[in-house]
Coordinates of C-alpha atoms in Angstrom, one line a residue:
Chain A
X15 CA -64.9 50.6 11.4
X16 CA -61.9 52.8 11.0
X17 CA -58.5 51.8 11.9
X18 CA -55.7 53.4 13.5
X19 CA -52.0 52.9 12.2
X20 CA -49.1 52.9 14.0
X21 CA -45.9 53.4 12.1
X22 CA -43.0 55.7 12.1
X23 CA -44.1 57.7 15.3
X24 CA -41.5 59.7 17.0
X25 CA -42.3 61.7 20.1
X26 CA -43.9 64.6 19.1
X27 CA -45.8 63.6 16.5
X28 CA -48.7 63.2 18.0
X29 CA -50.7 62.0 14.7
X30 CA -53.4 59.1 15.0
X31 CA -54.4 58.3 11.0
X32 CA -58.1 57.7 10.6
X33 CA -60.0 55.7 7.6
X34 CA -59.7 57.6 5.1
X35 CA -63.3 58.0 4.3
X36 CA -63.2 59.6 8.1
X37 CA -60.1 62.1 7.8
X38 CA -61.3 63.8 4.8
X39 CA -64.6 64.8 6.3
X40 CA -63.0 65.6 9.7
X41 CA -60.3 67.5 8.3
X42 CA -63.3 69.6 6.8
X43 CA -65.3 69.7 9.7
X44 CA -62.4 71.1 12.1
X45 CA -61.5 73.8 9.8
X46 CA -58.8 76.5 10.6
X47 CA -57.5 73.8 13.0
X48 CA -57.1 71.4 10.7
X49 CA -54.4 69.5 12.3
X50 CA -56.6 68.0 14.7
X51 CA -57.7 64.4 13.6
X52 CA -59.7 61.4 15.3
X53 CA -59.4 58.0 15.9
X54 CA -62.8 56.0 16.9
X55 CA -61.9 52.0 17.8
X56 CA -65.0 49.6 18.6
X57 CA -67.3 52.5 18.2
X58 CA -70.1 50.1 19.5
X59 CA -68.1 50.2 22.3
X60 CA -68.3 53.7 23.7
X61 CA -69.8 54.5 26.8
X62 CA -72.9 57.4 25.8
X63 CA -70.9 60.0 26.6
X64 CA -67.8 58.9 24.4
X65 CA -70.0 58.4 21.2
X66 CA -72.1 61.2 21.8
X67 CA -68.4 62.9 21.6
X68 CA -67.9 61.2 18.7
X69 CA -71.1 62.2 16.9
X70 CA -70.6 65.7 17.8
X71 CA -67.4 64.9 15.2
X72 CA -69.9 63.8 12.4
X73 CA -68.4 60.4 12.7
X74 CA -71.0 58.3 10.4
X75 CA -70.4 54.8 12.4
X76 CA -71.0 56.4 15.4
X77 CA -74.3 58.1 14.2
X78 CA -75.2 54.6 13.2
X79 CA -74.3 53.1 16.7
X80 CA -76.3 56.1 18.3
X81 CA -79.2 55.9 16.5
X82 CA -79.3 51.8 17.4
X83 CA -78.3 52.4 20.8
X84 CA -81.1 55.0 22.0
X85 CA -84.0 54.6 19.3
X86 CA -86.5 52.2 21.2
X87 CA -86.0 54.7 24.5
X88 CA -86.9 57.9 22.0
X89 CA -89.6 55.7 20.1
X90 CA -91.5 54.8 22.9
X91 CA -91.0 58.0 24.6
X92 CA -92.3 59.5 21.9
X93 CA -95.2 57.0 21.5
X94 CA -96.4 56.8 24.7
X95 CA -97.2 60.9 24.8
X96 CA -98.6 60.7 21.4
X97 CA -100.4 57.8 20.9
X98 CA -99.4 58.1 17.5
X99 CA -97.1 55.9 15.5
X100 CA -97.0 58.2 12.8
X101 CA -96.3 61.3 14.5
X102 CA -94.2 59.1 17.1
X103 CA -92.2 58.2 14.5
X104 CA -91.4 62.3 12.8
X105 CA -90.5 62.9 16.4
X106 CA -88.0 60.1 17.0
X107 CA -86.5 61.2 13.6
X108 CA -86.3 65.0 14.5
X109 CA -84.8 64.1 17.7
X110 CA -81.8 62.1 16.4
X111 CA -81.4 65.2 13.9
X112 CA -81.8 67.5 17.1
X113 CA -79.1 65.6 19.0
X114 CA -76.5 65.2 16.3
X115 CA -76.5 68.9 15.7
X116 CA -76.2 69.9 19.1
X117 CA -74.0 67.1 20.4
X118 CA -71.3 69.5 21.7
X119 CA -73.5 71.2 23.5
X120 CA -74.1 68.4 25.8
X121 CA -73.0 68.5 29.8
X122 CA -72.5 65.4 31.1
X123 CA -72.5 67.0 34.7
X124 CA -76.2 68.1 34.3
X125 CA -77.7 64.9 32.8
X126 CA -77.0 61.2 31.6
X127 CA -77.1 61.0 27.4
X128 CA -80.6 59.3 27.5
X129 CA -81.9 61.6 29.6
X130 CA -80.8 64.4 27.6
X131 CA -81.8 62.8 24.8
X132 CA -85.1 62.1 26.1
X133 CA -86.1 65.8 27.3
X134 CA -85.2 66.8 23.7
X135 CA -87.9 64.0 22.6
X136 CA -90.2 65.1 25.4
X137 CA -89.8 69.1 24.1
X138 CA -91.0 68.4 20.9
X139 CA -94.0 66.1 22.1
X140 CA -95.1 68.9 24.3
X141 CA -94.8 71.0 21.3
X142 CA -96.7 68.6 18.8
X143 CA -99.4 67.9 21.2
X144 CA -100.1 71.8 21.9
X145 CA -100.8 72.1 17.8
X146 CA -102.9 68.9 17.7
X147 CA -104.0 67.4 20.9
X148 CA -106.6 65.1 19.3
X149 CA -105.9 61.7 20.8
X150 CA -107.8 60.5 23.7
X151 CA -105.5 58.7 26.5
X152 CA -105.5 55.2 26.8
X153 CA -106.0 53.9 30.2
X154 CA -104.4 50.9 29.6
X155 CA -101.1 53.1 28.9
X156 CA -101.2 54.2 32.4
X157 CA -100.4 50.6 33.8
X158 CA -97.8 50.3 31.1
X159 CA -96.6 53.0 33.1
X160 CA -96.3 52.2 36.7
X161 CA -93.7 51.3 38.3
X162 CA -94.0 47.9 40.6
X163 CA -96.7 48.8 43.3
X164 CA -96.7 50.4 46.3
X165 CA -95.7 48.6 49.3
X166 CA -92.9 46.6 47.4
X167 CA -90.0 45.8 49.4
X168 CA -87.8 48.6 48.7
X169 CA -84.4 46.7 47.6
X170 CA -87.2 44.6 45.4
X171 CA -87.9 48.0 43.6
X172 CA -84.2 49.2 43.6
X173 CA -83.7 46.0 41.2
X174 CA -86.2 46.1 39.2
X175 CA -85.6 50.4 38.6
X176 CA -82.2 50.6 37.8
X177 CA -82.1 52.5 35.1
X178 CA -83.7 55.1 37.6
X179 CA -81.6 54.1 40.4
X180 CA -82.6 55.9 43.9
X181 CA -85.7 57.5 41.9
X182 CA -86.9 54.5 40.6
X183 CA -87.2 53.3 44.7
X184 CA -88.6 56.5 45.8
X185 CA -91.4 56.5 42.9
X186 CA -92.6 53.0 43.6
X187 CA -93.0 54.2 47.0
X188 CA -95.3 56.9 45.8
X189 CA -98.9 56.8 47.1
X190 CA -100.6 55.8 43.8
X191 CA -102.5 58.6 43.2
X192 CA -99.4 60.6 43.3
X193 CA -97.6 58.3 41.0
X194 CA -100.5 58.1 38.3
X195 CA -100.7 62.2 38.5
X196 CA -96.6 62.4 38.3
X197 CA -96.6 59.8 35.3
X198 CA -99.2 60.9 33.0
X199 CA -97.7 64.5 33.7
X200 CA -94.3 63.3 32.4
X201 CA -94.0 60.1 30.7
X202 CA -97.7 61.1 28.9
X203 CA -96.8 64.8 28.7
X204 CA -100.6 65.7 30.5
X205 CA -101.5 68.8 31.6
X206 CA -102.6 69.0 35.4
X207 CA -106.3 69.8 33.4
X208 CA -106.2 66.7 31.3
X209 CA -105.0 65.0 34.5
X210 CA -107.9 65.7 36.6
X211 CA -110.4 64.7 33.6
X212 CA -108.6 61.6 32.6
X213 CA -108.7 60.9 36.6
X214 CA -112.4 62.6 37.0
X215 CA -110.6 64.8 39.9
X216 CA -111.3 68.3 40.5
X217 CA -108.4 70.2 38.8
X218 CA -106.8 71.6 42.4
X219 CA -106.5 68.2 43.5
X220 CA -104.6 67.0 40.0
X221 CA -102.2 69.6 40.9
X222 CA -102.1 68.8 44.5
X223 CA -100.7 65.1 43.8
X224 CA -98.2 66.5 41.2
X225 CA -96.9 68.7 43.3
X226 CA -96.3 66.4 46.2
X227 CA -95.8 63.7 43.9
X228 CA -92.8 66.0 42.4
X229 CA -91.9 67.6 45.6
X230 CA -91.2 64.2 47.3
X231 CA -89.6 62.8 44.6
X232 CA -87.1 65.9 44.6
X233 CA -86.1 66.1 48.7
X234 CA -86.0 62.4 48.5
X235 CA -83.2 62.2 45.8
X236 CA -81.4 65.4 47.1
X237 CA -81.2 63.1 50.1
X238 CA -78.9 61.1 48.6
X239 CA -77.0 63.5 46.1
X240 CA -75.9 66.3 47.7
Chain C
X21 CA -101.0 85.3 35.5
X22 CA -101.3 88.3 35.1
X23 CA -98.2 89.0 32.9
X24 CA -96.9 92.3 34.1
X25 CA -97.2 91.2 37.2
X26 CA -94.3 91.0 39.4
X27 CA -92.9 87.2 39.7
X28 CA -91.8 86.6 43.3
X29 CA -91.1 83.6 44.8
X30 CA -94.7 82.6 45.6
X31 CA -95.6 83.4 42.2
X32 CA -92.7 81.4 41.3
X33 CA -93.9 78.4 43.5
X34 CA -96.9 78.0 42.1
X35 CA -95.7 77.9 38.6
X36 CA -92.8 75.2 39.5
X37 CA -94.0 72.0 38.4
X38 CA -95.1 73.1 35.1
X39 CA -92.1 74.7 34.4
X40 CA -89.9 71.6 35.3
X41 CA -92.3 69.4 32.7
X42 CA -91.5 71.6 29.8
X43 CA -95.5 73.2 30.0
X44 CA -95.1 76.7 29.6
X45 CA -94.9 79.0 27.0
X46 CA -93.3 82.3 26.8
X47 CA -93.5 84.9 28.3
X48 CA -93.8 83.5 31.3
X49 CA -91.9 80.1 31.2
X50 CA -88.9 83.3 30.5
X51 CA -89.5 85.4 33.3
X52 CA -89.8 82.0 35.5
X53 CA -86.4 81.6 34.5
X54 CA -85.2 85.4 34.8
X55 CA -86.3 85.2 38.4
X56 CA -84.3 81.5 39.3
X57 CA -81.3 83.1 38.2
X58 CA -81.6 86.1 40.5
X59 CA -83.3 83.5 43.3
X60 CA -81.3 81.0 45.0
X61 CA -84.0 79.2 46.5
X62 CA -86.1 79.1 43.4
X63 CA -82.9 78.1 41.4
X64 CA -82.4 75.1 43.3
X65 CA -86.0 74.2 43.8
X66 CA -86.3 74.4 40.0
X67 CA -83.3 72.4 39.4
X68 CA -84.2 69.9 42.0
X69 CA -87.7 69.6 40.3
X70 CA -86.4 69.7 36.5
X71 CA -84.4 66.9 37.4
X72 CA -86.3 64.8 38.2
X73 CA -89.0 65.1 36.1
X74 CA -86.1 64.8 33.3
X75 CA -85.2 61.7 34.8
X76 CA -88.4 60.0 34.8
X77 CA -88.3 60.1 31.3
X78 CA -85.9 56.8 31.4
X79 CA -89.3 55.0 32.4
X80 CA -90.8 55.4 29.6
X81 CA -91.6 52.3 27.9
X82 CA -88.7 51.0 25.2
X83 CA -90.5 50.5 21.9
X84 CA -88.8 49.1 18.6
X85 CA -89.5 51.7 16.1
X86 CA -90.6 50.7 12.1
X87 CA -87.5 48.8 10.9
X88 CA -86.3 51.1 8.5
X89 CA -86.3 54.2 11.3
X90 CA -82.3 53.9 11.5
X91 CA -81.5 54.2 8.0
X92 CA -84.1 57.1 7.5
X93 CA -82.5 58.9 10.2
X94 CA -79.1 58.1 8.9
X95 CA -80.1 59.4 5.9
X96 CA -81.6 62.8 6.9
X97 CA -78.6 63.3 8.9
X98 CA -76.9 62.5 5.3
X99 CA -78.9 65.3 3.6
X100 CA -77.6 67.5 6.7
X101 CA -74.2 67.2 6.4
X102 CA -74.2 67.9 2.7
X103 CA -77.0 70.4 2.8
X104 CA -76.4 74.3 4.5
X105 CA -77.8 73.2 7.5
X106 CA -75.0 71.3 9.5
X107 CA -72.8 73.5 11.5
X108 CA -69.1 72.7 11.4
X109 CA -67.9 71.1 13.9
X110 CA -65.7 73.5 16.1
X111 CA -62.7 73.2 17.9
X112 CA -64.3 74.7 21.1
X113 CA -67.1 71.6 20.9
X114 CA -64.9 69.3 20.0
X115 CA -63.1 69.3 22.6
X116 CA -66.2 70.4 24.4
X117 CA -68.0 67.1 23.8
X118 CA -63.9 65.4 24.7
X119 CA -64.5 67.2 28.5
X120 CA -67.9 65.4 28.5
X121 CA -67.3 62.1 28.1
X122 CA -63.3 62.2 29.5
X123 CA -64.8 61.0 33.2
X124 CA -66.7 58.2 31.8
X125 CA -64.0 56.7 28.9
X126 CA -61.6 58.6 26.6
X127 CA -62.4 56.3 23.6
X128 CA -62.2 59.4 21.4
X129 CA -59.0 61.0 20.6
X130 CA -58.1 64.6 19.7
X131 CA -54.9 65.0 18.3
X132 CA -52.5 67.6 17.8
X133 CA -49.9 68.1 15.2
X134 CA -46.6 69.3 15.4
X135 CA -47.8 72.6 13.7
X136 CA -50.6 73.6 16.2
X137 CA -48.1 73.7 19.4
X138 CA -48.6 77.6 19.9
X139 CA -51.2 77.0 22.4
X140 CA -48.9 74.5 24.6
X141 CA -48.6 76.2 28.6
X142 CA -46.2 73.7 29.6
X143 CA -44.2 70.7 28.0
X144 CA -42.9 68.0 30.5
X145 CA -40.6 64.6 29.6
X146 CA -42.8 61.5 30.8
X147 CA -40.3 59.4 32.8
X148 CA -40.9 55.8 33.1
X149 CA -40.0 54.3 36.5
X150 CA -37.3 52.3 35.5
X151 CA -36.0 56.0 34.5
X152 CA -36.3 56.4 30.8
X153 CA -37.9 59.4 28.7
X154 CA -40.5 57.8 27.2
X155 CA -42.5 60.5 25.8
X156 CA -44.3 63.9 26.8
X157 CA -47.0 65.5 27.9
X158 CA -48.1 68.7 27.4
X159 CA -50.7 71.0 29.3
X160 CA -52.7 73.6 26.7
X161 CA -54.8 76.2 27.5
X162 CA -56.0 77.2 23.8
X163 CA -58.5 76.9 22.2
X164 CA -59.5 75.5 25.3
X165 CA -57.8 73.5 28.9
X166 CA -56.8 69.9 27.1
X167 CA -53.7 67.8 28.0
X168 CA -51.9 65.6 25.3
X169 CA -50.0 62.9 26.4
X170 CA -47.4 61.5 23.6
X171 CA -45.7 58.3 24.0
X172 CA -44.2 56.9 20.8
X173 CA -43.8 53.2 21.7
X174 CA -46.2 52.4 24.7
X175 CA -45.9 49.2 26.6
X176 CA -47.5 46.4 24.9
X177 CA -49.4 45.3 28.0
X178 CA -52.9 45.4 27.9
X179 CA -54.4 46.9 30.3
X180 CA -56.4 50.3 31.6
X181 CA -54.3 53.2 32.3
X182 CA -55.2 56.0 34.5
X183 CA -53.8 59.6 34.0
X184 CA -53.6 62.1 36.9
X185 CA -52.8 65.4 38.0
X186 CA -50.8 66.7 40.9
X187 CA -52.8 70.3 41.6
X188 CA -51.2 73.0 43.0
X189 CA -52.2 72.2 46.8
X190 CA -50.7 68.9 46.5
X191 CA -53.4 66.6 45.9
X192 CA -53.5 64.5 43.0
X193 CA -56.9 64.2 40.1
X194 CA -57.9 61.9 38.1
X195 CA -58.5 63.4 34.6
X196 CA -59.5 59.9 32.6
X197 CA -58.6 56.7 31.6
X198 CA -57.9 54.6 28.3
X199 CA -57.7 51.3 27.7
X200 CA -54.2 50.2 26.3
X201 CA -55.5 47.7 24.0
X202 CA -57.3 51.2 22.0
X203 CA -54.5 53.3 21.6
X204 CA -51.4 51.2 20.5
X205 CA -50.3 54.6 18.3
X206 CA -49.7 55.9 22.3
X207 CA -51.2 59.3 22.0
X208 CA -54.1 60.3 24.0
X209 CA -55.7 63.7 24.8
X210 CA -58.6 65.1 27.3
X211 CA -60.0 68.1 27.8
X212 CA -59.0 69.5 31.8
X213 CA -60.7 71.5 34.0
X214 CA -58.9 75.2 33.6
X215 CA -57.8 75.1 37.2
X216 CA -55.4 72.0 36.5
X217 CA -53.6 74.1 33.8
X218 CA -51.5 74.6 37.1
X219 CA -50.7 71.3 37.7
X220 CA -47.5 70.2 39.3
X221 CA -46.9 67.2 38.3
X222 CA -48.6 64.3 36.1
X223 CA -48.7 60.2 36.6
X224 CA -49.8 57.5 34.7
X225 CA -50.7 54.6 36.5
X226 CA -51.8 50.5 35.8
X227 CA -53.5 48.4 38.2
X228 CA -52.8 51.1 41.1
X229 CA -49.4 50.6 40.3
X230 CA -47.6 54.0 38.7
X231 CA -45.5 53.7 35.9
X232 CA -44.8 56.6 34.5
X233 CA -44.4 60.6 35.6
X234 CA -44.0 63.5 34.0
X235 CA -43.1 67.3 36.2
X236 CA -43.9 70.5 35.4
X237 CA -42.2 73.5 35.2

C-alpha cells in the first residue's frame, strides 16, 4: 500500500510523495504535466468511483482491488449469457482490460461503476454470441434468474433487490411472462426470436412482453427519478 | 428495414428495445442514434429504456471466476502497460476520472506543484475561525475546472471534512468531502463544475460546524 509522508510542508507546496514504485510510473504516465502526483490510502477502501479514478492512474493496487472487487458480478454476467466457462472467462478478462483503458472516460452521472462495467461485459457477450451462438439455453438458468415472485409484498422485494433499488421492486412486480421475456433479453442477452422459441411463443408476442416489460420498467423508475 | 429508408419516430419506436439491449448492428443501430439526437422524445425514451436495461445487468447472478482469473488479468493489464497499447494517462482524464468520483469520496488526490501555478484563476488565504491564515486555496480553470486546497499543518482531529462553495447567486455547494484521518499532508484537490470557477467564497466545515473560510477576489 503506498504511503504518504508528511514532512517539511509549507503552504504552497502542495506535494503529497507517493511509494516510490508509484511516483515513477505516474510521473511517466502524466507526462508534460509532470508535477502532478498521487496519493492512494486504504485503496480497498475506495468507494467505485474513487478507485475506478485511481485505475484510470494505472495505480497497480488499485487494479488489484478492482479486479477483486467486481470479478464475480462480470463472471457471472458473462456466464450466464454464454453458458460458457471458457468463453465466460476470455470475456471477464477483456472486460477488466476494457475498463482499465478507458477508466477516464467513465461518467458517474450516467451510470453506477458496476453497471458500467457490466454493459461493457454485456457488449462483448452480444458480440461473441452473434459469431458463435452454439449453446442451447438452459431453463434452469431462467429461475436462477428471477427475481422473488410476483405478488411479493413490495417492501419484502425492496429488501431483498437492493442492489437494484426502486427497479428491483418494480421488476418483481412484473407479470411473469414479462419478466421471463425482459430477463432472458438482458441478463441472457436473447434475441426477441430466441425468446419466442425458448418460450414456444409466436415471435410478435416475445416482443410484445419485452416491450411492455421494458416500457413499465422505464415510466415506473422515471416515476421516482425525475 | 429497409435502410434508406427515412427513420422517424415510429420507425424509431419500433426499433427501441433492441437498441437499449445493445442488439443492433450498424447501419442502423447509427442512424437510431443520429435521429435521438435530433428527437427529443426519442432521446429520452431511449435513455429511459437504455437505462434500465443497463441496470438490470446488476441481477445477474455473482459467480466466483477460476481462482487464478485476478492474477491473469493483472497480468495482461501488466503486458499493457509495458506494451504500445496503454494510452497515457492524461491530464484532462485524470482529473476527468477526479470529477467522477469527487461526489462520492475524494480518496484520490491530484496535486499540484509550485511550478504548474500558471493555470491558477484565483488564490484565496484560508482563514481559520479562531482568525488565523492557515493555508490557501486556489480555483484553476486549466487544464481543466479543479480546486486545490493547501493547508500545511491541518488539525489533528479526525474527522470528515466537507468543502463548499459560495456561487455567484449566493447559495453555497458542496464540491466533496475527505476524511481527515487520509490526508494528514493537508492538501486535497477536486475537479469543479466550470460554473463554480466564479465562486465567491469557500468553507470547510466538520460535523456541520465551519471551521475554516477562505474569499475570493
Amino acid at each position: 500500500m503506498p504511503e504518504s509522508t508528511t514532512e517539511n510542508l509549507c503552504c504552497g507546496d502542495v506535494i503529497l510523495v507517493t511509494s516510490s514504485t508509484t511516483s515513477g510510473r505516474m510521473s511517466q504516465s502524466v507526462g508534460a504535466v509532470r508535477s502532478y502526483i498521487v496519493v492512494m490510502r486504504h485503496v480497498d477502501r475506495l468507494s467505485d468511483e474513487a478507485l475506478l479514478s485511481a485505475v484510470a492512474l494505472d495505480e497497480r493496487d488499485a487494479a488489484a482491488v478492482f479486479i477483486r472487487r467486481f470479478q464475480r458480478r462480470v463472471y457471472g454476467l458473462a456466464l450466464t449469457m454464454t453458458g460458457d466457462a471458457a468463453l465466460a472467462d476470455d470475456l471477464a478478462q477483456v472486460t477488466f482490460e476494457r475498463a482499465w483503458r478507458h477508466a477516464g472516460t467513465y461518467d458517474a452521472r450516467r451510470a453506477s461503476v458496476a453497471t458500467w462495467l457490466l454493459t461493457i461485459t454485456r457488449n462483448l457477450a452480444i458480440d461473441a454470441l452473434r459469431v458463435r451462438r452454439a449453446t442451447p439455453f438452459d431453463p434452469d438458468l431462467l429461475s436462477q434468474l428471477l427475481p422473488p415472485s410476483a405478488g411479493v409484498d413490495p417492501q419484502q422485494a425492496a429488501v431483498e433487490a437492493d442492489q437494484l433499488g426502486r427497479l428491483g421492486v418494480e421488476l418483481a412486480v412484473l407479470p411473469m411472462d414479462q419478466r421471463r421475456a425482459v430477463l432472458l433479453a438482458t441478463l441472457a442477452g436473447r434475441t426477441a426470436r430466441e425468446i419466442a422459441d425458448i418460450e414456444d411463443i409466436p415471435l410478435g408476442t416475445a416482443k410484445t412482453r419485452i416491450r411492455t416489460g421494458l416500457r413499465r420498467l422505464r415510466a415506473a423508475t422515471a416515476e421516482v427519478s425525475p | 428495414m429497409n435502410e434508406s429508408q427515412q427513420i422517424d419516430c415510429e420507425a424509431f419506436d419500433a426499433h427501441a428495445e433492441e437498441l437499449a439491449l445493445g442488439q443492433l448492428d450498424e447501419p442502423l443501430r447509427g442512424r437510431l442514434l443520429a435521429h435521438a439526437a435530433g428527437c427529443p422524445h426519442c432521446h429520452s425514451l431511449i435513455d429511459g429504456l437504455g437505462t434500465v436495461a443497463d441496470r438490470l445487468l446488476l441481477a445477474a447472478p455473482q459467480i466466483e471466476p477460476p481462482a487464478d482469473f485476478e492474477s491473469r488479468a493483472l497480468a495482461r493489464l501488466g503486458a499493457q502497460t509495458h506494451g504500445a497499447g496503454r494510452r497515457l494517462a492524461g491530464f484532462r482524464g485524470l482529473v476527468g476520472a477526479a470529477v467522477a468520483g469527487a461526489a462520492v469520496a475524494a480518496a484520490v488526490f491530484l496535486v499540484l506543484a509550485p511550478d504548474d501555478r500558471q493555470g491558477a484563476v484565483t488564490t484565496a488565504p484560508i482563514v481559520a475561525t479562531a482568525g488565523a491564515d492557515v493555508g490557501s486555496v486556489q480555483l484553476i480553470a486549466d487544464p481543466v475546472p479543479h480546486l486545490v486546497i493547501s493547508i500545511p499543518a491541518p488539525r489533528p482531529e479526525p474527522g470528515i471534512r466537507t468543502c463548499e462553495l459560495r456561487r455567484a447567486d449566493g447559495a453555497w455547494e458542496e464540491v466533496g468531502w475527505w476524511d481527515a484521518a487520509d490526508i494528514a499532508t493537508g492538501v486535497w484537490a477536486v475537479g469543479i463544475d466550470a460554473a463554480l470557477l466564479d465562486a465567491t467564497a469557500m468553507r470547510i466545515t466538520s460535523g456541520g460546524d465551519v471551521i475554516a473560510t477562505a474569499t475570493f477576489g
